[in-house]
Structures are given as C-alpha cells and as structure tokens.
CSV table of C-alpha atoms in Angstrom, one decimal:
chain,number,residue,atom,x,y,z
A,7,MET,CA,-9.1,6.7,6.4
A,8,LEU,CA,-9.8,5.8,2.7
A,9,SER,CA,-6.6,7.7,1.7
A,10,TYR,CA,-4.7,5.3,4.0
A,11,ILE,CA,-6.4,2.1,2.8
A,12,TRP,CA,-6.8,2.5,-1.0
A,13,PRO,CA,-3.0,2.4,-1.8
A,14,ILE,CA,-2.6,-0.9,0.0
A,15,ALA,CA,-5.7,-2.3,-1.6
A,16,LEU,CA,-4.3,-1.3,-4.9
A,17,VAL,CA,-1.0,-3.0,-4.1
A,18,ILE,CA,-2.8,-6.2,-3.0
A,19,PHE,CA,-5.0,-6.3,-6.1
A,20,SER,CA,-2.1,-5.5,-8.5
A,21,ASN,CA,0.3,-8.0,-6.8
A,22,THR,CA,-2.4,-10.7,-7.1
A,23,VAL,CA,-2.8,-10.0,-10.9
A,24,TYR,CA,1.0,-9.7,-11.2
A,25,GLN,CA,1.7,-13.1,-9.6
A,26,VAL,CA,-1.0,-14.8,-11.8
A,27,CYS,CA,0.5,-13.2,-14.9
A,28,ALA,CA,4.0,-14.2,-13.9
A,29,LYS,CA,2.9,-17.8,-13.4
A,30,ALA,CA,0.9,-17.8,-16.6
A,31,MET,CA,3.8,-16.5,-18.8
A,32,PRO,CA,4.3,-18.9,-21.7
A,33,THR,CA,7.3,-21.2,-21.0
A,34,SER,CA,8.4,-20.9,-24.6
A,35,ILE,CA,9.2,-17.2,-24.4
A,36,ASN,CA,12.4,-15.8,-22.9
A,37,PRO,CA,11.3,-13.8,-19.8
A,38,LEU,CA,13.5,-10.8,-20.8
A,39,ALA,CA,11.8,-10.6,-24.2
A,40,SER,CA,8.4,-10.7,-22.6
A,41,LEU,CA,9.5,-7.9,-20.2
A,42,THR,CA,10.1,-5.6,-23.2
A,43,VAL,CA,6.3,-5.8,-23.8
A,44,THR,CA,5.5,-5.5,-20.1
A,45,TYR,CA,7.5,-2.3,-19.7
A,46,THR,CA,6.2,-0.8,-22.9
A,47,MET,CA,2.6,-1.3,-21.6
A,48,GLY,CA,3.8,0.1,-18.3
A,49,ALA,CA,5.2,3.2,-19.9
A,50,VAL,CA,2.0,3.7,-22.0
A,51,THR,CA,-0.2,3.3,-19.0
A,52,SER,CA,2.0,5.6,-16.8
A,53,GLY,CA,1.9,8.3,-19.5
A,54,ALA,CA,-1.8,8.0,-20.0
A,55,LEU,CA,-2.5,8.2,-16.3
A,56,TYR,CA,-0.1,11.1,-15.8
A,57,PHE,CA,-1.9,13.2,-18.4
A,58,THR,CA,-5.4,12.0,-17.3
A,59,LEU,CA,-4.7,12.9,-13.6
A,60,ASN,CA,-2.6,16.0,-14.4
A,61,ARG,CA,-4.5,18.0,-17.0
A,62,ASP,CA,-1.9,20.7,-17.1
A,63,GLY,CA,1.0,18.4,-16.6
A,64,HIS,CA,4.4,19.0,-18.2
A,65,LEU,CA,6.2,15.6,-18.4
A,66,LEU,CA,9.5,17.1,-19.6
A,67,ARG,CA,9.5,19.6,-16.7
A,68,GLU,CA,8.9,16.7,-14.4
A,69,TYR,CA,12.0,14.9,-15.8
A,70,THR,CA,14.2,17.8,-14.8
A,71,GLN,CA,13.6,16.8,-11.2
A,72,LEU,CA,14.9,13.2,-11.6
A,73,ASN,CA,17.8,11.9,-9.6
A,74,TRP,CA,19.4,8.4,-9.7
A,75,VAL,CA,16.4,6.7,-8.1
A,76,PRO,CA,14.2,6.0,-11.2
A,77,PHE,CA,17.2,4.5,-13.0
A,78,VAL,CA,18.1,2.1,-10.2
A,79,PHE,CA,14.4,1.4,-9.6
A,80,GLY,CA,14.0,0.4,-13.2
A,81,ILE,CA,16.9,-2.1,-12.9
A,82,ALA,CA,15.5,-3.4,-9.7
A,83,LEU,CA,12.1,-3.9,-11.3
A,84,VAL,CA,13.6,-5.9,-14.1
A,85,GLY,CA,15.3,-8.1,-11.5
A,86,LEU,CA,12.1,-8.5,-9.6
A,87,GLU,CA,10.0,-9.4,-12.7
A,88,ALA,CA,12.5,-11.7,-14.2
A,89,GLY,CA,13.1,-13.4,-10.9
A,90,TYR,CA,9.5,-14.3,-10.4
A,91,ILE,CA,9.1,-15.5,-14.0
A,92,TYR,CA,12.2,-17.7,-13.7
A,93,ALA,CA,11.1,-19.0,-10.3
A,94,TYR,CA,7.7,-20.1,-11.7
A,95,LYS,CA,9.5,-21.7,-14.7
A,96,ALA,CA,11.6,-23.6,-12.2
A,97,GLY,CA,8.5,-25.0,-10.6
A,98,TRP,CA,7.7,-22.7,-7.7
A,99,GLN,CA,4.0,-22.6,-6.8
A,100,VAL,CA,2.1,-19.3,-7.0
A,101,SER,CA,0.8,-20.0,-3.5
A,102,THR,CA,4.3,-20.1,-2.0
A,103,ALA,CA,6.8,-18.2,-4.1
A,104,ALA,CA,5.6,-14.7,-3.0
A,105,THR,CA,5.1,-15.8,0.6
A,106,VAL,CA,8.7,-17.2,0.8
A,107,GLN,CA,10.2,-14.0,-0.8
A,108,SER,CA,8.1,-11.7,1.4
A,109,SER,CA,9.3,-13.4,4.6
A,110,PHE,CA,12.9,-13.0,3.6
A,111,LEU,CA,12.2,-9.5,2.2
A,112,ALA,CA,10.8,-8.6,5.7
A,113,VAL,CA,14.2,-9.5,7.2
A,114,SER,CA,16.1,-7.5,4.6
A,115,LEU,CA,13.9,-4.5,5.0
A,116,LEU,CA,14.1,-4.5,8.8
A,117,ILE,CA,17.9,-4.3,8.4
A,118,ALA,CA,17.7,-1.7,5.6
A,119,GLY,CA,15.2,0.4,7.6
A,120,PHE,CA,17.5,0.4,10.6
A,121,VAL,CA,20.8,1.1,8.7
A,122,LEU,CA,19.4,3.6,6.1
A,123,TYR,CA,16.6,5.3,8.0
A,124,ARG,CA,17.3,4.7,11.7
A,125,GLU,CA,14.0,2.9,12.1
A,126,PRO,CA,14.0,1.2,15.5
A,127,ILE,CA,14.1,-2.6,15.7
A,128,SER,CA,11.7,-3.6,18.4
A,129,ALA,CA,11.1,-6.9,20.1
A,130,ASN,CA,7.7,-7.1,18.4
A,131,LYS,CA,9.3,-6.8,15.0
A,132,VAL,CA,11.9,-9.5,15.8
A,133,LEU,CA,9.1,-11.7,17.1
A,134,GLY,CA,7.1,-11.1,14.0
A,135,LEU,CA,10.0,-12.1,11.8
A,136,LEU,CA,10.5,-15.3,13.8
A,137,ILE,CA,6.8,-16.1,13.4
A,138,CYS,CA,7.3,-15.6,9.6
A,139,MET,CA,10.2,-18.0,9.6
A,140,VAL,CA,8.2,-20.6,11.5
A,141,GLY,CA,5.4,-20.1,9.0
A,142,LEU,CA,7.8,-20.7,6.1
A,143,TYR,CA,8.7,-24.1,7.7
A,144,PHE,CA,5.0,-25.1,7.6
A,145,ILE,CA,4.3,-23.6,4.2
A,146,ASN,CA,7.2,-25.6,2.6
A,147,LYS,CA,6.8,-28.8,4.6
A,148,LYS,CA,5.8,-31.6,2.3
C-alpha cells in the first residue's frame, strides 16, 4: 500500500512547493533566465539521486536507451514552468491557477487517454469532468 501512496504524496508535496516557488519568483527576472538555474539544480539533484540510489549505476549506459521522449518532455517542462511563472506575473492567484489548469488538463487527458491508449470514457469520468467545470465556475466567481 505504501508503494502506491508515496509517489502521489511526493507529487502533492512537490507540486505545493513548486506552486509557491513559481508565485514567489521575483517579477524583475525573466522567467526563462530563472529556468536555467532551475534546470541546473534539477540536473544536479537528478544526478546525485541517481548515483545515491544506484550505487553501481552507469549513467552513460542508461543514455543508450533513450528515445525521443526525454527530449520532448524537456520542452514540455519548460512550457509548463514558464507558463505558471507568466500566469502568476499576470495576476493569477496561487489558489486558483493550478485548479483551473488541472480541470482543463483533466479534459485533455481524458481525450488523450482514449485516443492514444484506448482508455475507456465512462459516464462517471464525464460526470466528474462536469463537476470540475461547475467547480471552476464557483472558484472563479467574484
């Protein structure tokens, strides 16, 4: 059970820290300039964790197994990071920006899951999405 829960707990904790950091980014710095430091820290942290958790690890051997995914993933991550920083600079509140994007992301992923992976679209999933959209109305109502 713990192996099922800890990854989601890590995502929730990390996403909370992530959103606070994105909101706290100094407005005077260009978001793309700050991301060069962010990704340098990410690379150093990933490398340190790789060698800590894989005592006999061979990073260059691992690289021989790469396909297109990490490259496109990196581009998508820059879009994600920059998008949040720009959204907060534009005035989005930390309490609503992630909620709004998550609701629309749920719709997008429902479609992607169906088209790319043949995941079924059930009535419960559609109802859940509708509830999310109704929630968006109330979250953004002034």
